[in-house]
Amino acid sequence: MALQILVTGGTGYIGSHTVVELQNAGYKVVIVDDLSNSSIDVLDNIEKITGIKPIFEQLNLVDAERTGALFRKYPDLQAIIHFAASKAVGESVQIPLHYYRNNLVSLMNLLDGQRKYGVANIVFSSSCTVYGQPEVLPVTEQTPRKDAESPYGNTKRISEDILNDSIRAYPELRGIALRYFNPIGAHESALIGELPLGVPQNLVPFITQTAAGLRDELKVFGNDYDTPDGSAIRDYINVVDLAKAHVVAIERLLNKKNKAKYEVFNLGTGEGLSVLQVVKGFEKATGVELNYKIVDRRPGDIEKIWADTTYANQELGWKAEKGLEETLLSAWNWEKRVRGIQ
Ligand code: WQD
């Protein structure tokens, strides 16, 4: 019988792509999501891609009683991938208590359920934001974490500590934290992708919405950074490559290949690209000229970050494979399908 994996936040951007890769790898998936930042239509689109409609439970994991009932309903769960969290940096500054409650209480309820109902394995969705602005680049897993620039980033750091301390204290638990750099792009089918509610905060959805005519122009937040072209540098990783890394991490735990009860891996490409390089890459990949304007820096942004991927490549045997232009084209194809553009 196929091993059953619980994917929290599984109708979200990275979650949905990971569900597809889990199903492709033969796992049975139970999605739990509160649909606060995603659409239930994602389930049908996952089914169109894989032929399998995931089991779905609408639930906010902050509800301890209903979270416990979830574990009782699915006694065969072998592992959890925990994506469900509020994730908008700017919004987190406005409503920090929502972010701390939603992101931390949900994790603690999951860990309580794991202990009570015997689910040993958890893969946690973390972020390179825990590094702040690194002093030394590229970033390795040993690079010191820094105080977060936002409550969102702080919840990621605190969540890692909750996970680490719980795994250390409770012998029955083991887990992996995956620190994502900047996930971009969409599934090649254009059936799933990033669909931000309202005005996109992230670069690539803003680019594709500008190209689709939903936004007048892209604002490039600063060109006075200490970088070759003055715009800020990030490590942009294809979301399908990222999703595949989650399957590798789950199998590492299920097959007990982990070398410690708690492990951390950076998931990036190892290449830093500037905002203007991404803009040019989009224009080259799609043939669509982008209307953009250089404006002031965005408060809270760091200048540059990219990953040293050696450890993830060697330990996980995983490497990001898709290049920038292929990835940006996939984001554009997704945007065109969502907006009904030929
Ligand atoms: C990338 C670059 C912007 C929009 C954050 C979180 C991270 C993760 C991804 C959740 C920056 C510039 C952006 C725009 C721009 N979040 N930019 N114009 O801030 O690196 O990371 O989102 O999982 O944890 O920290 O991503 O896409 O917002 O910005 O010039 O309209 O693009 O200044 O240099 P960021 P981003």
mmCIF file of C-alpha atoms and ligand atoms in Angstrom:
data_model
loop_
_atom_site.group_PDB
_atom_site.id
_atom_site.type_symbol
_atom_site.label_atom_id
_atom_site.label_comp_id
_atom_site.label_asym_id
_atom_site.label_seq_id
_atom_site.Cartn_x
_atom_site.Cartn_y
_atom_site.Cartn_z
ATOM 1 C CA MET A 1 0.000 0.000 0.000
ATOM 2 C CA ALA A 2 1.289 3.470 -0.913
ATOM 3 C CA LEU A 3 2.826 5.337 1.977
ATOM 4 C CA GLN A 4 0.629 8.227 3.120
ATOM 5 C CA ILE A 5 2.064 11.728 3.466
ATOM 6 C CA LEU A 6 0.300 14.705 5.060
ATOM 7 C CA VAL A 7 1.007 17.953 3.193
ATOM 8 C CA THR A 8 -0.100 21.042 5.085
ATOM 9 C CA GLY A 9 -0.592 24.069 2.847
ATOM 10 C CA GLY A 10 -0.813 21.649 -0.058
ATOM 11 C CA THR A 11 -3.051 23.864 -2.209
ATOM 12 C CA GLY A 12 -0.472 26.656 -2.035
ATOM 13 C CA TYR A 13 2.262 27.491 -4.502
ATOM 14 C CA ILE A 14 5.134 25.261 -3.356
ATOM 15 C CA GLY A 15 2.789 22.816 -1.649
ATOM 16 C CA SER A 16 0.832 22.010 -4.827
ATOM 17 C CA HIS A 17 3.999 21.439 -6.835
ATOM 18 C CA THR A 18 5.284 19.149 -4.092
ATOM 19 C CA VAL A 19 2.011 17.178 -4.042
ATOM 20 C CA VAL A 20 2.457 16.545 -7.789
ATOM 21 C CA GLU A 21 5.999 15.246 -7.289
ATOM 22 C CA LEU A 22 4.946 13.089 -4.315
ATOM 23 C CA GLN A 23 2.152 11.512 -6.376
ATOM 24 C CA ASN A 24 4.548 11.033 -9.293
ATOM 25 C CA ALA A 25 6.816 9.172 -6.856
ATOM 26 C CA GLY A 26 3.934 6.864 -5.808
ATOM 27 C CA TYR A 27 2.971 8.407 -2.467
ATOM 28 C CA LYS A 28 -0.616 8.829 -1.294
ATOM 29 C CA VAL A 29 -1.186 12.461 -0.277
ATOM 30 C CA VAL A 30 -3.543 14.023 2.246
ATOM 31 C CA ILE A 31 -3.674 17.811 1.879
ATOM 32 C CA VAL A 32 -4.761 19.996 4.753
ATOM 33 C CA ASP A 33 -5.227 23.676 4.016
ATOM 34 C CA ASP A 34 -7.439 26.484 5.340
ATOM 35 C CA LEU A 35 -7.711 27.987 1.828
ATOM 36 C CA SER A 36 -6.903 31.432 3.269
ATOM 37 C CA ASN A 37 -4.334 32.026 0.528
ATOM 38 C CA SER A 38 -5.150 29.421 -2.139
ATOM 39 C CA SER A 39 -8.019 28.011 -4.175
ATOM 40 C CA ILE A 40 -9.667 24.591 -3.931
ATOM 41 C CA ASP A 41 -9.507 24.461 -7.759
ATOM 42 C CA VAL A 42 -5.858 23.450 -7.322
ATOM 43 C CA LEU A 43 -7.072 19.916 -6.432
ATOM 44 C CA ASP A 44 -8.650 19.425 -9.874
ATOM 45 C CA ASN A 45 -5.546 20.804 -11.580
ATOM 46 C CA ILE A 46 -3.292 18.458 -9.624
ATOM 47 C CA GLU A 47 -5.553 15.620 -10.757
ATOM 48 C CA LYS A 48 -5.279 16.805 -14.387
ATOM 49 C CA ILE A 49 -1.484 16.578 -14.085
ATOM 50 C CA THR A 50 -1.121 13.287 -12.193
ATOM 51 C CA GLY A 51 -4.463 11.554 -12.682
ATOM 52 C CA ILE A 52 -4.862 11.368 -8.907
ATOM 53 C CA LYS A 53 -7.024 13.739 -6.862
ATOM 54 C CA PRO A 54 -5.420 14.215 -3.438
ATOM 55 C CA ILE A 55 -7.508 13.691 -0.307
ATOM 56 C CA PHE A 56 -8.365 17.154 1.033
ATOM 57 C CA GLU A 57 -9.240 18.413 4.510
ATOM 58 C CA GLN A 58 -10.072 22.098 5.018
ATOM 59 C CA LEU A 59 -8.676 23.001 8.401
ATOM 60 C CA ASN A 60 -6.703 25.685 10.206
ATOM 61 C CA LEU A 61 -4.020 23.906 12.209
ATOM 62 C CA VAL A 62 -4.209 26.549 14.924
ATOM 63 C CA ASP A 63 -7.300 24.564 16.067
ATOM 64 C CA ALA A 64 -5.708 21.964 18.340
ATOM 65 C CA GLU A 65 -8.834 19.815 18.665
ATOM 66 C CA ARG A 66 -9.435 19.550 14.932
ATOM 67 C CA THR A 67 -5.739 18.943 14.310
ATOM 68 C CA GLY A 68 -5.832 16.005 16.735
ATOM 69 C CA ALA A 69 -8.949 14.685 14.977
ATOM 70 C CA LEU A 70 -7.038 14.834 11.683
ATOM 71 C CA PHE A 71 -4.380 12.482 13.017
ATOM 72 C CA ARG A 72 -7.066 10.116 14.317
ATOM 73 C CA LYS A 73 -8.798 10.141 10.916
ATOM 74 C CA TYR A 74 -5.555 9.249 9.112
ATOM 75 C CA PRO A 75 -3.792 6.667 11.322
ATOM 76 C CA ASP A 76 -1.516 5.539 8.468
ATOM 77 C CA LEU A 77 0.366 8.808 8.044
ATOM 78 C CA GLN A 78 4.091 8.134 7.613
ATOM 79 C CA ALA A 79 5.358 11.724 7.392
ATOM 80 C CA ILE A 80 4.369 15.371 7.255
ATOM 81 C CA ILE A 81 5.544 18.153 4.965
ATOM 82 C CA HIS A 82 4.596 21.405 6.660
ATOM 83 C CA PHE A 83 4.099 24.358 4.314
ATOM 84 C CA ALA A 84 1.022 25.957 5.892
ATOM 85 C CA ALA A 85 1.951 29.427 7.170
ATOM 86 C CA SER A 86 1.308 33.090 6.537
ATOM 87 C CA LYS A 87 4.197 34.274 4.381
ATOM 88 C CA ALA A 88 3.933 37.917 3.316
ATOM 89 C CA VAL A 89 6.902 39.843 4.694
ATOM 90 C CA GLY A 90 5.240 43.262 4.545
ATOM 91 C CA GLU A 91 1.910 42.071 5.960
ATOM 92 C CA SER A 92 3.689 40.438 8.877
ATOM 93 C CA VAL A 93 4.903 43.863 10.002
ATOM 94 C CA GLN A 94 1.281 45.090 10.053
ATOM 95 C CA ILE A 95 -0.252 42.117 11.905
ATOM 96 C CA PRO A 96 2.563 40.380 13.819
ATOM 97 C CA LEU A 97 0.293 38.626 16.327
ATOM 98 C CA HIS A 98 -1.552 36.861 13.497
ATOM 99 C CA TYR A 99 1.793 35.685 12.121
ATOM 100 C CA TYR A 100 3.141 34.435 15.451
ATOM 101 C CA ARG A 101 -0.107 32.679 16.332
ATOM 102 C CA ASN A 102 -0.760 31.176 12.902
ATOM 103 C CA ASN A 103 2.775 30.069 12.108
ATOM 104 C CA LEU A 104 3.912 28.903 15.548
ATOM 105 C CA VAL A 105 0.755 27.415 17.089
ATOM 106 C CA SER A 106 0.070 25.373 13.939
ATOM 107 C CA LEU A 107 3.565 23.868 14.094
ATOM 108 C CA MET A 108 3.226 23.052 17.799
ATOM 109 C CA ASN A 109 -0.169 21.420 17.228
ATOM 110 C CA LEU A 110 1.347 19.280 14.494
ATOM 111 C CA LEU A 111 4.237 18.210 16.726
ATOM 112 C CA ASP A 112 1.795 17.349 19.518
ATOM 113 C CA GLY A 113 -0.157 15.220 17.046
ATOM 114 C CA GLN A 114 2.991 13.503 15.803
ATOM 115 C CA ARG A 115 3.971 12.517 19.327
ATOM 116 C CA LYS A 116 0.501 11.401 20.339
ATOM 117 C CA TYR A 117 -0.272 9.412 17.202
ATOM 118 C CA GLY A 118 3.195 8.151 16.282
ATOM 119 C CA VAL A 119 4.136 10.075 13.143
ATOM 120 C CA ALA A 120 7.909 10.360 13.434
ATOM 121 C CA ASN A 121 8.907 12.306 10.313
ATOM 122 C CA ILE A 122 8.491 15.963 9.457
ATOM 123 C CA VAL A 123 9.929 18.115 6.684
ATOM 124 C CA PHE A 124 9.629 21.810 7.454
ATOM 125 C CA SER A 125 9.379 24.663 4.952
ATOM 126 C CA SER A 126 11.946 27.203 6.100
ATOM 127 C CA SER A 127 13.549 30.116 4.315
ATOM 128 C CA CYS A 128 16.904 31.758 3.594
ATOM 129 C CA THR A 129 15.385 34.764 5.309
ATOM 130 C CA VAL A 130 16.774 33.307 8.561
ATOM 131 C CA TYR A 131 20.237 34.398 7.369
ATOM 132 C CA GLY A 132 19.312 38.071 7.071
ATOM 133 C CA GLN A 133 22.078 39.843 5.128
ATOM 134 C CA PRO A 134 24.985 37.382 5.351
ATOM 135 C CA GLU A 135 28.473 38.801 5.951
ATOM 136 C CA VAL A 136 30.019 36.115 3.727
ATOM 137 C CA LEU A 137 28.609 34.752 0.468
ATOM 138 C CA PRO A 138 27.657 32.188 -0.712
ATOM 139 C CA VAL A 139 25.604 30.994 2.262
ATOM 140 C CA THR A 140 26.205 27.540 3.745
ATOM 141 C CA GLU A 141 24.060 25.738 6.340
ATOM 142 C CA GLN A 142 26.650 26.829 8.927
ATOM 143 C CA THR A 143 26.240 30.510 8.110
ATOM 144 C CA PRO A 144 24.989 32.093 11.341
ATOM 145 C CA ARG A 145 21.287 32.951 11.405
ATOM 146 C CA LYS A 146 20.558 36.590 12.076
ATOM 147 C CA ASP A 147 17.762 38.526 13.675
ATOM 148 C CA ALA A 148 14.960 38.583 11.154
ATOM 149 C CA GLU A 149 13.978 41.773 9.366
ATOM 150 C CA SER A 150 10.274 40.914 9.785
ATOM 151 C CA PRO A 151 7.886 38.986 12.043
ATOM 152 C CA TYR A 152 7.448 36.551 9.122
ATOM 153 C CA GLY A 153 11.176 35.858 9.024
ATOM 154 C CA ASN A 154 11.219 35.596 12.822
ATOM 155 C CA THR A 155 8.499 32.938 12.761
ATOM 156 C CA LYS A 156 10.698 30.876 10.440
ATOM 157 C CA ARG A 157 13.644 31.145 12.789
ATOM 158 C CA ILE A 158 11.576 30.390 15.900
ATOM 159 C CA SER A 159 9.878 27.482 14.102
ATOM 160 C CA GLU A 160 13.292 25.983 13.333
ATOM 161 C CA ASP A 161 14.166 26.258 17.030
ATOM 162 C CA ILE A 162 10.843 24.693 18.104
ATOM 163 C CA LEU A 163 11.493 21.839 15.695
ATOM 164 C CA ASN A 164 15.112 21.358 16.757
ATOM 165 C CA ASP A 165 14.353 21.480 20.481
ATOM 166 C CA SER A 166 11.350 19.132 20.125
ATOM 167 C CA ILE A 167 13.311 16.605 18.088
ATOM 168 C CA ARG A 168 16.125 16.774 20.641
ATOM 169 C CA ALA A 169 13.705 16.261 23.548
ATOM 170 C CA TYR A 170 11.391 13.631 22.119
ATOM 171 C CA PRO A 171 13.133 10.464 20.863
ATOM 172 C CA GLU A 172 10.262 9.540 18.582
ATOM 173 C CA LEU A 173 10.654 12.638 16.360
ATOM 174 C CA ARG A 174 13.054 13.398 13.497
ATOM 175 C CA GLY A 175 12.971 16.169 10.924
ATOM 176 C CA ILE A 176 14.536 18.178 8.164
ATOM 177 C CA ALA A 177 14.280 21.953 7.687
ATOM 178 C CA LEU A 178 14.613 23.072 4.073
ATOM 179 C CA ARG A 179 15.735 26.679 3.701
ATOM 180 C CA TYR A 180 14.376 27.895 0.354
ATOM 181 C CA PHE A 181 16.004 30.733 -1.466
ATOM 182 C CA ASN A 182 13.654 32.385 -3.973
ATOM 183 C CA PRO A 183 11.171 29.947 -5.530
ATOM 184 C CA ILE A 184 9.904 31.008 -8.990
ATOM 185 C CA GLY A 185 8.183 29.545 -12.028
ATOM 186 C CA ALA A 186 5.353 27.087 -12.545
ATOM 187 C CA HIS A 187 4.666 23.511 -13.573
ATOM 188 C CA GLU A 188 5.295 22.942 -17.310
ATOM 189 C CA SER A 189 1.581 22.130 -17.772
ATOM 190 C CA ALA A 190 0.725 25.702 -16.686
ATOM 191 C CA LEU A 191 -2.062 24.091 -14.609
ATOM 192 C CA ILE A 192 -0.538 25.092 -11.259
ATOM 193 C CA GLY A 193 1.621 28.071 -10.334
ATOM 194 C CA GLU A 194 1.964 31.108 -8.094
ATOM 195 C CA LEU A 195 -1.298 33.022 -7.729
ATOM 196 C CA PRO A 196 -0.796 35.809 -5.199
ATOM 197 C CA LEU A 197 -3.938 37.419 -3.799
ATOM 198 C CA GLY A 198 -4.060 41.160 -4.534
ATOM 199 C CA VAL A 199 -0.936 43.076 -5.527
ATOM 200 C CA PRO A 200 2.018 40.652 -5.762
ATOM 201 C CA GLN A 201 4.823 41.262 -3.288
ATOM 202 C CA ASN A 202 7.272 38.942 -5.015
ATOM 203 C CA LEU A 203 9.268 39.881 -8.096
ATOM 204 C CA VAL A 204 8.317 37.239 -10.644
ATOM 205 C CA PRO A 205 4.514 37.340 -10.249
ATOM 206 C CA PHE A 206 4.742 41.125 -10.490
ATOM 207 C CA ILE A 207 6.755 40.754 -13.695
ATOM 208 C CA THR A 208 4.261 38.342 -15.259
ATOM 209 C CA GLN A 209 1.271 40.464 -14.217
ATOM 210 C CA THR A 210 2.956 43.526 -15.729
ATOM 211 C CA ALA A 211 3.584 41.599 -18.943
ATOM 212 C CA ALA A 212 -0.073 40.514 -18.910
ATOM 213 C CA GLY A 213 -1.202 44.124 -18.583
ATOM 214 C CA LEU A 214 -2.592 43.833 -15.048
ATOM 215 C CA ARG A 215 0.089 46.225 -13.732
ATOM 216 C CA ASP A 216 1.262 49.378 -15.520
ATOM 217 C CA GLU A 217 4.927 48.905 -14.744
ATOM 218 C CA LEU A 218 7.351 46.948 -12.619
ATOM 219 C CA LYS A 219 9.061 49.026 -9.956
ATOM 220 C CA VAL A 220 12.655 47.936 -9.504
ATOM 221 C CA PHE A 221 13.393 48.583 -5.838
ATOM 222 C CA GLY A 222 16.794 50.239 -6.011
ATOM 223 C CA ASN A 223 19.772 50.265 -8.335
ATOM 224 C CA ASP A 224 22.269 51.726 -5.873
ATOM 225 C CA TYR A 225 23.271 48.466 -4.207
ATOM 226 C CA ASP A 226 26.868 47.266 -4.194
ATOM 227 C CA THR A 227 26.237 44.837 -7.071
ATOM 228 C CA PRO A 228 27.403 44.783 -10.707
ATOM 229 C CA ASP A 229 24.308 46.514 -12.068
ATOM 230 C CA GLY A 230 23.223 48.118 -8.772
ATOM 231 C CA SER A 231 20.063 46.049 -8.338
ATOM 232 C CA ALA A 232 19.679 43.492 -5.542
ATOM 233 C CA ILE A 233 20.793 39.896 -5.955
ATOM 234 C CA ARG A 234 18.878 36.718 -5.046
ATOM 235 C CA ASP A 235 19.123 32.979 -5.767
ATOM 236 C CA TYR A 236 16.060 32.104 -7.858
ATOM 237 C CA ILE A 237 15.164 28.415 -7.817
ATOM 238 C CA ASN A 238 12.636 26.672 -10.048
ATOM 239 C CA VAL A 239 9.631 25.569 -7.997
ATOM 240 C CA VAL A 240 9.579 22.063 -9.551
ATOM 241 C CA ASP A 241 13.248 21.571 -8.670
ATOM 242 C CA LEU A 242 12.342 22.718 -5.165
ATOM 243 C CA ALA A 243 9.373 20.321 -5.002
ATOM 244 C CA LYS A 244 11.562 17.385 -6.007
ATOM 245 C CA ALA A 245 13.932 18.188 -3.141
ATOM 246 C CA HIS A 246 11.007 17.623 -0.741
ATOM 247 C CA VAL A 247 10.489 14.089 -2.068
ATOM 248 C CA VAL A 248 14.203 13.427 -1.560
ATOM 249 C CA ALA A 249 13.999 14.780 2.007
ATOM 250 C CA ILE A 250 10.934 12.667 2.835
ATOM 251 C CA GLU A 251 12.632 9.526 1.487
ATOM 252 C CA ARG A 252 15.762 10.341 3.492
ATOM 253 C CA LEU A 253 13.644 10.205 6.646
ATOM 254 C CA LEU A 254 11.437 7.258 5.664
ATOM 255 C CA ASN A 255 14.507 5.196 4.766
ATOM 256 C CA LYS A 256 16.297 6.404 7.920
ATOM 257 C CA LYS A 257 19.199 7.782 5.872
ATOM 258 C CA ASN A 258 19.303 10.965 7.938
ATOM 259 C CA LYS A 259 22.651 11.440 9.701
ATOM 260 C CA ALA A 260 21.124 13.361 12.600
ATOM 261 C CA LYS A 261 17.619 13.578 14.069
ATOM 262 C CA TYR A 262 17.408 17.220 12.949
ATOM 263 C CA GLU A 263 19.007 18.311 9.673
ATOM 264 C CA VAL A 264 19.018 21.568 7.705
ATOM 265 C CA PHE A 265 19.580 22.030 3.971
ATOM 266 C CA ASN A 266 19.816 25.129 1.777
ATOM 267 C CA LEU A 267 17.776 24.785 -1.409
ATOM 268 C CA GLY A 268 19.061 27.158 -4.054
ATOM 269 C CA THR A 269 20.819 27.061 -7.405
ATOM 270 C CA GLY A 270 24.136 28.479 -6.162
ATOM 271 C CA GLU A 271 23.868 31.371 -8.632
ATOM 272 C CA GLY A 272 23.010 34.917 -7.621
ATOM 273 C CA LEU A 273 21.039 36.987 -10.116
ATOM 274 C CA SER A 274 20.104 40.667 -9.939
ATOM 275 C CA VAL A 275 16.612 42.040 -10.407
ATOM 276 C CA LEU A 276 17.647 43.586 -13.726
ATOM 277 C CA GLN A 277 19.123 40.265 -14.875
ATOM 278 C CA VAL A 278 15.767 38.621 -14.135
ATOM 279 C CA VAL A 279 13.946 41.356 -16.062
ATOM 280 C CA LYS A 280 16.270 40.901 -19.048
ATOM 281 C CA GLY A 281 15.955 37.137 -18.756
ATOM 282 C CA PHE A 282 12.165 37.400 -18.856
ATOM 283 C CA GLU A 283 12.258 39.590 -21.967
ATOM 284 C CA LYS A 284 14.670 37.184 -23.677
ATOM 285 C CA ALA A 285 12.713 34.064 -22.714
ATOM 286 C CA THR A 286 9.288 35.394 -23.683
ATOM 287 C CA GLY A 287 9.928 38.081 -26.302
ATOM 288 C CA VAL A 288 7.757 40.375 -24.186
ATOM 289 C CA GLU A 289 9.246 43.800 -23.474
ATOM 290 C CA LEU A 290 8.750 44.762 -19.865
ATOM 291 C CA ASN A 291 7.808 48.253 -18.724
ATOM 292 C CA TYR A 292 9.829 48.997 -15.593
ATOM 293 C CA LYS A 293 11.099 51.935 -13.581
ATOM 294 C CA ILE A 294 13.894 52.192 -11.046
ATOM 295 C CA VAL A 295 12.569 53.493 -7.723
ATOM 296 C CA ASP A 296 13.871 53.679 -4.166
ATOM 297 C CA ARG A 297 14.936 50.592 -2.246
ATOM 298 C CA ARG A 298 12.155 48.625 -0.478
ATOM 299 C CA PRO A 299 12.509 48.895 3.320
ATOM 300 C CA GLY A 300 13.650 45.614 4.870
ATOM 301 C CA ASP A 301 15.224 44.240 1.693
ATOM 302 C CA ILE A 302 18.694 42.762 1.943
ATOM 303 C CA GLU A 303 21.292 43.545 -0.721
ATOM 304 C CA LYS A 304 22.454 40.139 -1.876
ATOM 305 C CA ILE A 305 22.201 36.469 -1.038
ATOM 306 C CA TRP A 306 22.814 33.177 -2.829
ATOM 307 C CA ALA A 307 23.382 29.618 -1.672
ATOM 308 C CA ASP A 308 26.370 27.348 -1.455
ATOM 309 C CA THR A 309 24.567 24.192 -2.627
ATOM 310 C CA THR A 310 27.427 21.748 -1.988
ATOM 311 C CA TYR A 311 25.913 20.131 1.082
ATOM 312 C CA ALA A 312 22.447 19.600 -0.403
ATOM 313 C CA ASN A 313 23.933 18.370 -3.670
ATOM 314 C CA GLN A 314 26.238 15.860 -1.947
ATOM 315 C CA GLU A 315 24.083 14.776 1.012
ATOM 316 C CA LEU A 316 20.722 14.701 -0.749
ATOM 317 C CA GLY A 317 22.029 13.828 -4.183
ATOM 318 C CA TRP A 318 19.753 16.594 -5.413
ATOM 319 C CA LYS A 319 20.592 19.563 -7.643
ATOM 320 C CA ALA A 320 18.491 22.344 -9.159
ATOM 321 C CA GLU A 321 18.380 21.687 -12.882
ATOM 322 C CA LYS A 322 16.117 24.207 -14.599
ATOM 323 C CA GLY A 323 17.630 27.442 -15.827
ATOM 324 C CA LEU A 324 16.362 30.984 -15.456
ATOM 325 C CA GLU A 325 14.853 31.451 -18.916
ATOM 326 C CA GLU A 326 13.010 28.100 -18.925
ATOM 327 C CA THR A 327 11.685 28.954 -15.474
ATOM 328 C CA LEU A 328 10.579 32.473 -16.398
ATOM 329 C CA LEU A 329 8.856 31.124 -19.514
ATOM 330 C CA SER A 330 6.952 28.652 -17.312
ATOM 331 C CA ALA A 331 5.826 31.550 -15.102
ATOM 332 C CA TRP A 332 4.655 33.444 -18.182
ATOM 333 C CA ASN A 333 2.782 30.429 -19.597
ATOM 334 C CA TRP A 334 1.041 30.047 -16.241
ATOM 335 C CA GLU A 335 0.096 33.752 -16.142
ATOM 336 C CA LYS A 336 -1.251 33.581 -19.706
ATOM 337 C CA ARG A 337 -3.402 30.560 -18.896
ATOM 338 C CA VAL A 338 -4.783 32.174 -15.738
ATOM 339 C CA ARG A 339 -5.614 35.393 -17.615
ATOM 340 C CA GLY A 340 -6.880 33.664 -20.767
ATOM 341 C CA ILE A 341 -4.145 35.198 -22.912
ATOM 342 C CA GLN A 342 -3.148 33.247 -26.009
HETATM 343 C C1 WQD B 1 13.162 39.704 -4.761
HETATM 344 C C2 WQD B 1 13.927 40.925 -5.267
HETATM 345 C C3 WQD B 1 13.127 42.989 -4.332
HETATM 346 C C4 WQD B 1 9.206 42.996 -6.211
HETATM 347 C C5 WQD B 1 10.807 37.111 0.185
HETATM 348 C C6 WQD B 1 10.866 36.434 1.535
HETATM 349 C C7 WQD B 1 11.240 34.995 1.353
HETATM 350 C C8 WQD B 1 10.235 34.361 0.464
HETATM 351 C C9 WQD B 1 10.315 35.040 -0.907
HETATM 352 C C10 WQD B 1 8.182 33.441 1.324
HETATM 353 C C11 WQD B 1 14.206 41.942 -4.158
HETATM 354 C C12 WQD B 1 12.907 42.951 -5.840
HETATM 355 C C13 WQD B 1 10.479 42.635 -5.811
HETATM 356 C C14 WQD B 1 9.030 44.113 -7.043
HETATM 357 C C15 WQD B 1 11.402 44.452 -7.063
HETATM 358 N N1 WQD B 1 8.949 34.493 1.001
HETATM 359 N N2 WQD B 1 11.548 43.351 -6.237
HETATM 360 N N3 WQD B 1 10.136 44.810 -7.454
HETATM 361 O O1 WQD B 1 12.111 39.684 -0.679
HETATM 362 O O2 WQD B 1 13.914 38.196 -1.697
HETATM 363 O O3 WQD B 1 12.086 37.153 -0.387
HETATM 364 O O4 WQD B 1 9.942 36.410 -0.680
HETATM 365 O O5 WQD B 1 8.421 32.279 1.219
HETATM 366 O O6 WQD B 1 11.232 34.341 2.595
HETATM 367 O O7 WQD B 1 11.872 37.057 2.300
HETATM 368 O O8 WQD B 1 11.587 38.108 -2.611
HETATM 369 O O9 WQD B 1 10.433 38.382 -4.757
HETATM 370 O O10 WQD B 1 9.872 39.979 -2.847
HETATM 371 O O11 WQD B 1 12.053 40.188 -3.994
HETATM 372 O O12 WQD B 1 12.403 45.101 -7.446
HETATM 373 O O13 WQD B 1 7.894 44.523 -7.429
HETATM 374 O O14 WQD B 1 13.102 41.615 -6.224
HETATM 375 O O15 WQD B 1 13.554 44.283 -3.919
HETATM 376 O O16 WQD B 1 15.463 42.525 -4.416
HETATM 377 P P1 WQD B 1 12.498 38.401 -1.315
HETATM 378 P P2 WQD B 1 10.885 39.177 -3.567
#
